[in-house]
Amino acid sequence: MIEPAVLERLKDIVGSEFATDDPEVCIAYSRDLATYLKFGKYRSPDCVVLPSTTSEVQNIVAVARQFKTPLIPLGSGINVASAHIPRKGGIIMDLRRMNNILEIDEEAVTATLQPHVTIARMSTELQRKGFFIPVPGAPSTVTVGSNYTHGNTNKASLRFGFQYSHIVSVEMVLPDGSLLRTGSWADAFSGDRSWPRGPGPDLTLLPRYALGLHGIVTGITIKAHPLDDICLPIWAAFEHVEDATPAFVEMVHREICTGSSLYGGFKYNSYSADTAECAWRQSRIHPEFILALTIQGSKRRVAFEEKVVRELTDKNNGRIITDRLPFYQMFVDTHMAMSASLYSEFAFKYWASPGAGPSFLGPSSMDKIIPCFKAMTNLASEDEAFGDVDWGNWEFNRSMIAYPDQGGHFAIIEGGIAAHPTDPKAIKAYKRYVPKLIKALADIGVSPDQSRANTRPGEFGISPEYLELAEKFRHALDEVGIMNPGVISPLIYR
Amino acid sequence: MTNLDASLALSQRLDIEVSKERLSNYFTTTVEGTVSVSKPSSLEELMEILSENQRERIPFIPYAPGFEYIFQEVDSEFSMIVDVSNLDRIVDVDEDSRVASIEPGVTFESLQNAVGKKGLRVLTSVEVPKSSSVLWTYTELSPLYSWPRYGTEPVLTMNVLLPNGKLVKTGAGALPNSGKPYSPIGPPFTLLGRMWYGSQMTLGLPVRGYIKLKTAHESNIVRFFKFDDFLSLSKFLAALKRLRIGEEILAVTPLELGLILSDKADKIKTTSYPNWLLILVMRGYEEEVAYQKRDLLQEARKLGVKVLDEIEGQKNSAAKILKEIQSPTWMSRARTYQGGRFSISFIAEDKKIPDLIQLVSHLDNFSSFVLPVDAGRSHCNFAFHSRSEGRKQSIPDELKKIVPELIEHGAFFSRPFGFLSEMVYARNKPYHKLLKQFKQDLDPNNLLCRGRLGI
Amino acid sequence: MAQRKKYAFPANRESLEDYYDMTLSCYKCGYCKYVWPSRIQHDKFTGQCPSGEKYQFESYYASGRMEVVRGIIEGHLKWTDRLNHILYTCTMCGACDESCGQVERVYPTDVILEARRTAVKEGQILPGHQQLAKSVSKHHNLYESDHADRNNWAKGLADVKSRSKIIYFAGCTTESLKPSIAKSTSKLLKSLGVEFGILPDGWCCGMPLFDTGQTDDGVKTLKHNIEQIRDTGAETVIFSDAWCYKAFRDSKDYGIELGFKVLHLTEFLAPYLAKGKLKFDRGTNETVTYQDPCYLSRYFEVYEQPRDLIKSVKGVTLKEMYRSRRESFCCGAAGGVKFQFPEVTEHASSTRIDEAKHAGLSKIVTACPSCQISLEDASKDNGMEIYDIAEYLSEGLKKTKK
Ligand SMILES: Cc1cc2nc3c(=O)[nH]c(=O)nc-3n(C[C@H](O)[C@H](O)[C@H](O)COP(=O)(O)OP(=O)(O)OC[C@H]3O[C@@H](n4cnc5c(N)ncnc54)[C@H](O)[C@@H]3O)c2cc1C
Ligand code: SF4
Ligand code: SF4
């Protein structure tokens, strides 16, 4: 229940048509892709408000503060930790109406925008001007404001780094209602927002994976890049991880390729399968490991890097398969036109897990990649979650991906159970399997990133010193505790 | 007991070496004075000193090799220097991930030697002498880089010692089982991994860093380009950026070039040098560099720019440059040229740089180097050199007057050292307010680098 | 608690509960909200959902509606004005189906339609829709027009025939509000020497009734028409109105086998054009654009025929708006929306007019009277000219004859 006075104030701020506590409206914010939410209790907010300007956001924050009402900013709403689902009711601030591209600075190759511009829109607009932004492996309907602050990898990570490295400066409404700008945007007079650092201690990452706790991003400047002459997706297939990984690591060491990820186990194209059987069939006819690479640059660069890729693939018992794929051109086109996502633009029906998104996500040094994949395979062969094909109870699949960050000094390992998103049985299978997977990987020295809702309580906590410091800052910013309360506790402290 | 006495007394209590030294042995400063200097030889000792300082309320300031270059002016609002030079372990060099795990006392020179044996190299910045601390240079001068290809984040994660003596590990370091904590993201609040950059040691001390190493390539080639004005240089740079040519890129004025090339700074003759010289290093496998050379030639022709293998009239200039990048010495020379160097660094749009130069070029022996850090943006260093004692006093005052004008004309001081911080933060009040809040949380007694940054 | 029924296609489902798994399947990926990413043409025109664009709350997009329907199925939501508003502001434009079909295959419009049917079963009929049903029952048209006047337009142009291989079904919107479309259609058919008849007692096709969940009433009026047509022995029926066209083409959903071919005028004309039997000249050089009627294009993939016809007019250039074909943006009239929530129609149409203007266009051709009317309403003060394709082409016929 929201206090009538709160709702009245919100309506005054945004207009009565853009604030409501009607349960029929609120219910749409109660759930996301997470399977466990589909079968759990309703987590509707008490009311929803749609601001359209930064000052409206400031006023809304002031109201929430005055009435000590929880406030949760919402971007695209498909983060894989259900971080925008209200834990304690309150106000959802859906930023949908803040969707203007404010400026594209062609000299600085940056774009400044309100948070709710989608990746797809931003890409289109930039490409028209001869630039591109690396797109995440997410549906390109995700918004820049939330994805750049909360997403990870993109199709050019190896060359440019993860999404957050593209944040140049941010404008935020802090939990006390004041306005903060970072980088060169911090200068109140110059209007320049092209420089990402400082002044002095660097606060540009204040919103990065803060789950809304540090305030609300109302503007963001991001870095883009000039379009390359050629963009070439090239995939190498391997039957063994012991072959695929050295090829992968050597490519990284040779500093070639713009993007790279290693897919194993559950195949990329199974994402689009409607049924478990269909996914199983598809996985049978595809290679065990795929190294999905992109090469971008001048004609000469691409020719050179392609040659190296082919040599290293060959040397490591792999084969290049892109040449032979009938739908290859589609990837080439979408790369240049839009997204290089393997699964995002081309369906991901069968890909879901009860914990929301990947069951495991954690950073690994390059030498741990093989052991991680091995651990997954070993575990899967002995875990009943994966059923028996002959008996037709093959409902789940295992999956693992490794993708390196800029320069390939480490990779993020993403793994888990793939299942049909509406299957409540998956929750059980997941609950049994994931702790085992986490344990197996921890034994290797690869820890889950605790920001994921689905990692296990207790066993693998973030260091207390880190949390203490985080809590200090959170408190300094929001002593009333209105911002997305409870989002951290089930994730970390529970 | 004065603070100084109290800090000297630590020596006996903790059994850690604390000595009395002249402030000017450590920092360039106009304030003369004596301070106590503690020189811990292990992290544990350092932690002890910090806790003790907290208990005794002793203001202190950290020092690492090379800091005399970074902090050109320091306040004397402290009574102890904590010198981490002895924390100089190269803990690990991981060849698979190309990461070194180092302590702050490790210098570019020692690390370069250590990793060179494994076919790797350390990213250096020509501005920073080889005797400087790698870790603290990376965090303090970030993003000081002349290596556009490798981006702005040479440090992956860090262990930071907070003013209260507690240790916080950032990024993957905050996760358990992280023997190799290389990922800067992972746990929530990535800010905790980033805010130490550019903090001028006001918030905490990085005591361990996991830093990126790069492959030492078989082919390393230098090319030079002459330009009459900065704008045509900038146009050429944009083309290079698109082609991704150039591992290291640096633009210099004649005097700066002279300082780089000459062993004896005072013998420099700059008359034959171009207004701007662009220096570009290509690295890679032979075949790789070969195609880049062709790309470069093609682009240069298109833009009517001549590609030079050597600087005219300067034998071995290419080799000298490579050596200088591998193991920078130039700044130590530059600092003695004409008796002394004063410099300021900022970020500016390329198109504004000529105007900015106009504002200062009348000052004594002006020289500049420019690092093209991003599209249409450069890191500029403007330097002035003077022998006269009088000028040594008055140049800083003159700069103080000019800086506001530079800011008005588009200079962004992302690293507001010394007197700059007041000017910069006057224009960035909300930012400064938040910094103060964080500082208050981390260092309630304001002991660490008291007075710096006005926080 | 509702049971999950797995992997059944919409046609195999009978009650709202049967759609439960579809509501669960929604991934909240958001593709249904926007133009398919790789086909975005202009960053200002990327929205796809007319009701979502107007009201902006998640519940007014397909993805949110899936949650709302889930709430109904699980007994969590009661019938309220807001609930009805959410269910009935959807124009059934099918843009969400188009996108979702490429990702999750949730079939949002099927789910929404089933929810409307359930609403009706449970006594929830909105006044505008009740009125509509009354009008159809009493006057056999949507507009309370005098049924006797329905064929007034045909004088001298078309005849009621008791037997005819080809029947032209103008539809009540055309008859009541846009008779010129019927006249133009007849002229076009005549110019080709096509022998056709019109029905003696044609009723409303029933589409708005189907769309508003009043299925039984819809089936009644649809069946009447089908019987009339069958009586003429027609093999082909030609339609001007995309709603009527859809009502007939969907007849299988109500267990009816038609026994005759259903063609939109543009489909009927296309082969003649291909054979060179149609030549148009409006005597001007101009650039026009085409508004895809959702019930013709997205639902039945009639994209090319109208475009070919327009392009064949001498001196005419066809320029697409930023959103076209599969990504076309609905005029906002369908789904029963304009009878209850005309503000949604207005909003959608003016958005569309803005888009045309932004693309430098001043003339829009469409192929459905309802699209024409709503776009005209949104063009009153801005000089945008809106044509139905039959009108547009038949004016070109005149010139040819000269
Ligand atoms: C199948 C799938 C694959 C994906 N793959 C990738 C990938 O490869 N790479 C990648 O980068 N991303 C990927 N993502 C997307 C990524 O997970 C999300 O973009 C990211 O987690 C942020 O979520 P969101 O955009 O949905 O924002 P939301 O869910 O709306 O928000 C996430 C959090 O940020 C807060 N928040 C939202 N907006 C603001 C704001 N303006 N200011 C402050 N806080 C805010 C919210 O309160 C919430 O706590 C993938 C997603 C899916 C579903
Ligand atoms: S496209 Fe389908 S699955 Fe995705 S949000 Fe829309 S309705 Fe849900
Ligand atoms: S049919 Fe059209 S109006 Fe209805 S939900 Fe789908 S896109 Fe929106």
PDB file of N, CA and C in Angstrom, chain B residues 59-107:
ATOM      1  N   PRO B  59      49.256  12.906  11.476  1.00  0.00           N
ATOM      2  CA  PRO B  59      49.004  13.083  10.040  1.00  0.00           C
ATOM      3  C   PRO B  59      50.176  12.534   9.239  1.00  0.00           C
ATOM      4  N   PHE B  60      49.893  11.863   8.168  1.00  0.00           N
ATOM      5  CA  PHE B  60      50.990  11.262   7.401  1.00  0.00           C
ATOM      6  C   PHE B  60      50.700  11.312   5.909  1.00  0.00           C
ATOM      7  N   ILE B  61      51.771  11.104   5.187  1.00  0.00           N
ATOM      8  CA  ILE B  61      51.666  11.185   3.731  1.00  0.00           C
ATOM      9  C   ILE B  61      52.516  10.060   3.149  1.00  0.00           C
ATOM     10  N   PRO B  62      51.989   9.342   2.205  1.00  0.00           N
ATOM     11  CA  PRO B  62      52.768   8.232   1.654  1.00  0.00           C
ATOM     12  C   PRO B  62      53.719   8.705   0.555  1.00  0.00           C
ATOM     13  N   TYR B  63      54.745   7.954   0.401  1.00  0.00           N
ATOM     14  CA  TYR B  63      55.698   8.247  -0.668  1.00  0.00           C
ATOM     15  C   TYR B  63      56.094   6.934  -1.337  1.00  0.00           C
ATOM     16  N   ALA B  64      56.145   6.991  -2.644  1.00  0.00           N
ATOM     17  CA  ALA B  64      56.697   5.856  -3.389  1.00  0.00           C
ATOM     18  C   ALA B  64      57.671   6.416  -4.407  1.00  0.00           C
ATOM     19  N   PRO B  65      58.588   5.605  -4.899  1.00  0.00           N
ATOM     20  CA  PRO B  65      59.554   6.124  -5.862  1.00  0.00           C
ATOM     21  C   PRO B  65      58.839   6.822  -7.020  1.00  0.00           C
ATOM     22  N   GLY B  66      59.329   7.992  -7.359  1.00  0.00           N
ATOM     23  CA  GLY B  66      58.733   8.719  -8.476  1.00  0.00           C
ATOM     24  C   GLY B  66      57.713   9.751  -8.042  1.00  0.00           C
ATOM     25  N   PHE B  67      57.359   9.732  -6.767  1.00  0.00           N
ATOM     26  CA  PHE B  67      56.319  10.666  -6.334  1.00  0.00           C
ATOM     27  C   PHE B  67      56.794  12.103  -6.336  1.00  0.00           C
ATOM     28  N   GLU B  68      58.095  12.266  -6.301  1.00  0.00           N
ATOM     29  CA  GLU B  68      58.589  13.632  -6.379  1.00  0.00           C
ATOM     30  C   GLU B  68      58.239  14.251  -7.729  1.00  0.00           C
ATOM     31  N   TYR B  69      58.007  13.402  -8.722  1.00  0.00           N
ATOM     32  CA  TYR B  69      57.630  13.934 -10.025  1.00  0.00           C
ATOM     33  C   TYR B  69      56.133  14.213 -10.091  1.00  0.00           C
ATOM     34  N   ILE B  70      55.413  13.415  -9.364  1.00  0.00           N
ATOM     35  CA  ILE B  70      53.959  13.514  -9.476  1.00  0.00           C
ATOM     36  C   ILE B  70      53.430  14.690  -8.677  1.00  0.00           C
ATOM     37  N   PHE B  71      53.902  14.800  -7.459  1.00  0.00           N
ATOM     38  CA  PHE B  71      53.440  15.902  -6.626  1.00  0.00           C
ATOM     39  C   PHE B  71      54.473  17.008  -6.659  1.00  0.00           C
ATOM     40  N   GLN B  72      54.202  17.971  -7.470  1.00  0.00           N
ATOM     41  CA  GLN B  72      55.208  19.001  -7.624  1.00  0.00           C
ATOM     42  C   GLN B  72      55.202  19.947  -6.444  1.00  0.00           C
ATOM     43  N   GLU B  73      54.139  19.910  -5.729  1.00  0.00           N
ATOM     44  CA  GLU B  73      54.067  20.806  -4.585  1.00  0.00           C
ATOM     45  C   GLU B  73      53.291  20.077  -3.499  1.00  0.00           C
ATOM     46  N   VAL B  74      53.811  20.058  -2.297  1.00  0.00           N
ATOM     47  CA  VAL B  74      53.022  19.425  -1.245  1.00  0.00           C
ATOM     48  C   VAL B  74      52.844  20.379  -0.074  1.00  0.00           C
ATOM     49  N   ASP B  75      51.746  20.150   0.615  1.00  0.00           N
ATOM     50  CA  ASP B  75      51.529  20.905   1.838  1.00  0.00           C
ATOM     51  C   ASP B  75      52.413  20.316   2.920  1.00  0.00           C
ATOM     52  N   SER B  76      52.548  21.038   4.011  1.00  0.00           N
ATOM     53  CA  SER B  76      53.370  20.463   5.082  1.00  0.00           C
ATOM     54  C   SER B  76      52.482  20.093   6.251  1.00  0.00           C
ATOM     55  N   GLU B  77      51.226  19.833   5.923  1.00  0.00           N
ATOM     56  CA  GLU B  77      50.242  19.528   6.974  1.00  0.00           C
ATOM     57  C   GLU B  77      50.379  18.093   7.472  1.00  0.00           C
ATOM     58  N   PHE B  78      51.563  17.587   7.543  1.00  0.00           N
ATOM     59  CA  PHE B  78      51.721  16.209   8.003  1.00  0.00           C
ATOM     60  C   PHE B  78      53.028  16.127   8.768  1.00  0.00           C
ATOM     61  N   SER B  79      53.173  15.080   9.493  1.00  0.00           N
ATOM     62  CA  SER B  79      54.432  15.002  10.219  1.00  0.00           C
ATOM     63  C   SER B  79      55.172  13.713   9.942  1.00  0.00           C
ATOM     64  N   MET B  80      54.571  12.852   9.141  1.00  0.00           N
ATOM     65  CA  MET B  80      55.312  11.633   8.823  1.00  0.00           C
ATOM     66  C   MET B  80      55.167  11.282   7.349  1.00  0.00           C
ATOM     67  N   ILE B  81      56.278  10.917   6.779  1.00  0.00           N
ATOM     68  CA  ILE B  81      56.222  10.364   5.433  1.00  0.00           C
ATOM     69  C   ILE B  81      56.281   8.848   5.577  1.00  0.00           C
ATOM     70  N   VAL B  82      55.348   8.183   4.937  1.00  0.00           N
ATOM     71  CA  VAL B  82      55.395   6.720   4.937  1.00  0.00           C
ATOM     72  C   VAL B  82      55.951   6.295   3.584  1.00  0.00           C
ATOM     73  N   ASP B  83      57.171   5.870   3.604  1.00  0.00           N
ATOM     74  CA  ASP B  83      57.872   5.569   2.354  1.00  0.00           C
ATOM     75  C   ASP B  83      57.768   4.067   2.063  1.00  0.00           C
ATOM     76  N   VAL B  84      57.108   3.735   0.958  1.00  0.00           N
ATOM     77  CA  VAL B  84      56.869   2.306   0.683  1.00  0.00           C
ATOM     78  C   VAL B  84      57.909   1.692  -0.259  1.00  0.00           C
ATOM     79  N   SER B  85      59.011   2.412  -0.451  1.00  0.00           N
ATOM     80  CA  SER B  85      60.021   1.918  -1.396  1.00  0.00           C
ATOM     81  C   SER B  85      60.456   0.479  -1.119  1.00  0.00           C
ATOM     82  N   ASN B  86      60.426   0.114   0.138  1.00  0.00           N
ATOM     83  CA  ASN B  86      60.889  -1.239   0.455  1.00  0.00           C
ATOM     84  C   ASN B  86      59.840  -2.322   0.238  1.00  0.00           C
ATOM     85  N   LEU B  87      58.623  -1.902  -0.012  1.00  0.00           N
ATOM     86  CA  LEU B  87      57.620  -2.907  -0.370  1.00  0.00           C
ATOM     87  C   LEU B  87      57.771  -3.126  -1.876  1.00  0.00           C
ATOM     88  N   ASP B  88      58.740  -3.877  -2.226  1.00  0.00           N
ATOM     89  CA  ASP B  88      59.103  -3.909  -3.645  1.00  0.00           C
ATOM     90  C   ASP B  88      59.126  -5.325  -4.200  1.00  0.00           C
ATOM     91  N   ARG B  89      58.204  -6.141  -3.719  1.00  0.00           N
ATOM     92  CA  ARG B  89      58.181  -7.523  -4.210  1.00  0.00           C
ATOM     93  C   ARG B  89      57.387  -7.623  -5.505  1.00  0.00           C
ATOM     94  N   ILE B  90      57.980  -8.322  -6.447  1.00  0.00           N
ATOM     95  CA  ILE B  90      57.183  -8.733  -7.601  1.00  0.00           C
ATOM     96  C   ILE B  90      56.647 -10.098  -7.188  1.00  0.00           C
ATOM     97  N   VAL B  91      55.423 -10.142  -6.786  1.00  0.00           N
ATOM     98  CA  VAL B  91      54.914 -11.353  -6.144  1.00  0.00           C
ATOM     99  C   VAL B  91      54.729 -12.478  -7.148  1.00  0.00           C
ATOM    100  N   ASP B  92      54.278 -12.094  -8.325  1.00  0.00           N
ATOM    101  CA  ASP B  92      54.007 -13.151  -9.299  1.00  0.00           C
ATOM    102  C   ASP B  92      53.955 -12.555 -10.701  1.00  0.00           C
ATOM    103  N   VAL B  93      54.410 -13.322 -11.661  1.00  0.00           N
ATOM    104  CA  VAL B  93      54.196 -12.941 -13.052  1.00  0.00           C
ATOM    105  C   VAL B  93      53.489 -14.109 -13.720  1.00  0.00           C
ATOM    106  N   ASP B  94      52.248 -13.886 -14.093  1.00  0.00           N
ATOM    107  CA  ASP B  94      51.427 -14.957 -14.658  1.00  0.00           C
ATOM    108  C   ASP B  94      51.459 -14.833 -16.179  1.00  0.00           C
ATOM    109  N   GLU B  95      52.141 -15.789 -16.800  1.00  0.00           N
ATOM    110  CA  GLU B  95      52.328 -15.675 -18.241  1.00  0.00           C
ATOM    111  C   GLU B  95      51.062 -15.976 -19.029  1.00  0.00           C
ATOM    112  N   ASP B  96      50.220 -16.871 -18.512  1.00  0.00           N
ATOM    113  CA  ASP B  96      48.984 -17.200 -19.228  1.00  0.00           C
ATOM    114  C   ASP B  96      48.064 -15.992 -19.328  1.00  0.00           C
ATOM    115  N   SER B  97      47.939 -15.334 -18.189  1.00  0.00           N
ATOM    116  CA  SER B  97      47.019 -14.198 -18.175  1.00  0.00           C
ATOM    117  C   SER B  97      47.731 -12.887 -18.443  1.00  0.00           C
ATOM    118  N   ARG B  98      49.024 -12.932 -18.505  1.00  0.00           N
ATOM    119  CA  ARG B  98      49.859 -11.756 -18.694  1.00  0.00           C
ATOM    120  C   ARG B  98      49.541 -10.689 -17.640  1.00  0.00           C
ATOM    121  N   VAL B  99      49.736 -11.094 -16.421  1.00  0.00           N
ATOM    122  CA  VAL B  99      49.441 -10.209 -15.297  1.00  0.00           C
ATOM    123  C   VAL B  99      50.594 -10.302 -14.305  1.00  0.00           C
ATOM    124  N   ALA B 100      51.001  -9.141 -13.796  1.00  0.00           N
ATOM    125  CA  ALA B 100      51.991  -9.158 -12.716  1.00  0.00           C
ATOM    126  C   ALA B 100      51.317  -8.717 -11.432  1.00  0.00           C
ATOM    127  N   SER B 101      51.698  -9.374 -10.370  1.00  0.00           N
ATOM    128  CA  SER B 101      51.176  -8.973  -9.071  1.00  0.00           C
ATOM    129  C   SER B 101      52.333  -8.296  -8.333  1.00  0.00           C
ATOM    130  N   ILE B 102      52.158  -7.019  -8.040  1.00  0.00           N
ATOM    131  CA  ILE B 102      53.300  -6.264  -7.516  1.00  0.00           C
ATOM    132  C   ILE B 102      52.936  -5.405  -6.311  1.00  0.00           C
ATOM    133  N   GLU B 103      53.977  -5.050  -5.593  1.00  0.00           N
ATOM    134  CA  GLU B 103      53.829  -4.105  -4.488  1.00  0.00           C
ATOM    135  C   GLU B 103      54.195  -2.705  -4.991  1.00  0.00           C
ATOM    136  N   PRO B 104      53.846  -1.681  -4.208  1.00  0.00           N
ATOM    137  CA  PRO B 104      54.022  -0.311  -4.729  1.00  0.00           C
ATOM    138  C   PRO B 104      55.477   0.118  -4.898  1.00  0.00           C
ATOM    139  N   GLY B 105      56.400  -0.563  -4.202  1.00  0.00           N
ATOM    140  CA  GLY B 105      57.802  -0.166  -4.321  1.00  0.00           C
ATOM    141  C   GLY B 105      58.448  -0.659  -5.609  1.00  0.00           C
ATOM    142  N   VAL B 106      57.747  -1.498  -6.341  1.00  0.00           N
ATOM    143  CA  VAL B 106      58.327  -2.040  -7.573  1.00  0.00           C
ATOM    144  C   VAL B 106      58.395  -0.944  -8.632  1.00  0.00           C
ATOM    145  N   THR B 107      59.571  -0.772  -9.204  1.00  0.00           N
ATOM    146  CA  THR B 107      59.741   0.295 -10.195  1.00  0.00           C
ATOM    147  C   THR B 107      59.577  -0.253 -11.602  1.00  0.00           C
TER     148      THR B 107
END
